[in-house]
Amino acid sequence: MFYDFNIPYPKHPNQEDLERLDKIVARIQSIQHGTIAFNVSTSDPFTSKAVEPIKLDQFKRDGMQLLTRVTIDAEDTKKNYQMVLTNVANQSVDILAVRPSTLDVAKHACQNYDVDIISINCAVKRVIPNHAAAQVAITRGVFFEICYAQSFHTKERALFFTNVKRIVEVTRGNNLIFSSEALRALDIRQPADLRMLGLLFGLRRDQIEAAVGHNYQRLLLKAETRKSTLNAAIRVDMNIPDPLSLSHNNNNENKRKRDQQDNLNNNNELSKNKKKGKKNK
């Protein structure tokens, strides 16, 4: 199964954009059956309107599962982007991600935003959270995304690989996924190529297999939980006994205690009689 959770989708697509996206989907289908997500990016607070531009019907193909995704470009920790579980817009999108533009926003995202993915732009400086913040995000079930096509469209390839290795370091190789962020069909890479990239990034074999397979399934489970949870609640079923039954049980318990006391008294009396018999002899 092939996964790619970041196929950029324009806010106002024209016919040329739709044809380009169709070629990307066709390219993925030619590799193997898969699950992909069309991604709309916005710097506005998260609402259900963010996902409206995406029209999945025109890209449907046999063996392909198409999902919707919204990525919030977060620039200010003080701005309310509405990335919380109580936001009803959660039900309108399959995957919710945040892309922090600064180090402070990245740390804030790790600790506070209720998202499925933290997508790091590895082509820029100072956006990688420290180890402590990254581990908080992992504990909360958030995944970190590495978009490999960024290295195709930047002159700072050395910076890209430095940032990716830093992500691997702070996450210890856990909760990572590879996405393309492909702008054209030629940007798509096969799973075997992604495994080679994983080795270059310093991941272990088991971490590579998770990053190109199992972690996507875990992420979808988390996303489904986010979509279906507005307010977490715990229900406690209390079995309150019938008063008559409780009274009957109390009577039985009292009788049992009286019987135990009578038996103890009888045993004490027998012990005393035996001692008296020995003295008389």
mmCIF file with all atom_site columns, C-alpha atoms in Angstrom, residues 70 74 94-95 97 100 140 168 172 177 196 209 221 235 259:
data_model
loop_
_atom_site.group_PDB
_atom_site.id
_atom_site.type_symbol
_atom_site.label_atom_id
_atom_site.label_alt_id
_atom_site.label_comp_id
_atom_site.label_asym_id
_atom_site.label_entity_id
_atom_site.label_seq_id
_atom_site.pdbx_PDB_ins_code
_atom_site.Cartn_x
_atom_site.Cartn_y
_atom_site.Cartn_z
_atom_site.occupancy
_atom_site.B_iso_or_equiv
_atom_site.pdbx_formal_charge
_atom_site.auth_seq_id
_atom_site.auth_comp_id
_atom_site.auth_asym_id
_atom_site.auth_atom_id
_atom_site.pdbx_PDB_model_num
ATOM 1  C CA . VAL A 1 70  ? -6.015  21.152  5.850  1.00 0.00 ? 70  VAL A CA 1
ATOM 2  C CA . ALA A 1 74  ? 0.964   29.144  11.977 1.00 0.00 ? 74  ALA A CA 1
ATOM 3  C CA . ASP A 1 94  ? -9.849  13.834  7.319  1.00 0.00 ? 94  ASP A CA 1
ATOM 4  C CA . ILE A 1 95  ? -6.406  15.101  8.387  1.00 0.00 ? 95  ILE A CA 1
ATOM 5  C CA . ALA A 1 97  ? -1.898  19.577  10.161 1.00 0.00 ? 97  ALA A CA 1
ATOM 6  C CA . PRO A 1 100 ? 5.035   26.319  12.113 1.00 0.00 ? 100 PRO A CA 1
ATOM 7  C CA . ARG A 1 140 ? 0.160   13.237  22.571 1.00 0.00 ? 140 ARG A CA 1
ATOM 8  C CA . VAL A 1 168 ? 15.200  12.325  13.432 1.00 0.00 ? 168 VAL A CA 1
ATOM 9  C CA . ARG A 1 172 ? 14.444  9.513   18.092 1.00 0.00 ? 172 ARG A CA 1
ATOM 10 C CA . ILE A 1 177 ? 5.935   9.921   8.064  1.00 0.00 ? 177 ILE A CA 1
ATOM 11 C CA . MET A 1 196 ? 16.856  4.622   0.719  1.00 0.00 ? 196 MET A CA 1
ATOM 12 C CA . GLU A 1 209 ? 9.279   0.567   7.617  1.00 0.00 ? 209 GLU A CA 1
ATOM 13 C CA . LEU A 1 221 ? -6.752  6.171   13.716 1.00 0.00 ? 221 LEU A CA 1
ATOM 14 C CA . ARG A 1 235 ? -19.451 7.132   31.851 1.00 0.00 ? 235 ARG A CA 1
ATOM 15 C CA . ASP A 1 259 ? -23.003 -18.050 64.642 1.00 0.00 ? 259 ASP A CA 1
#
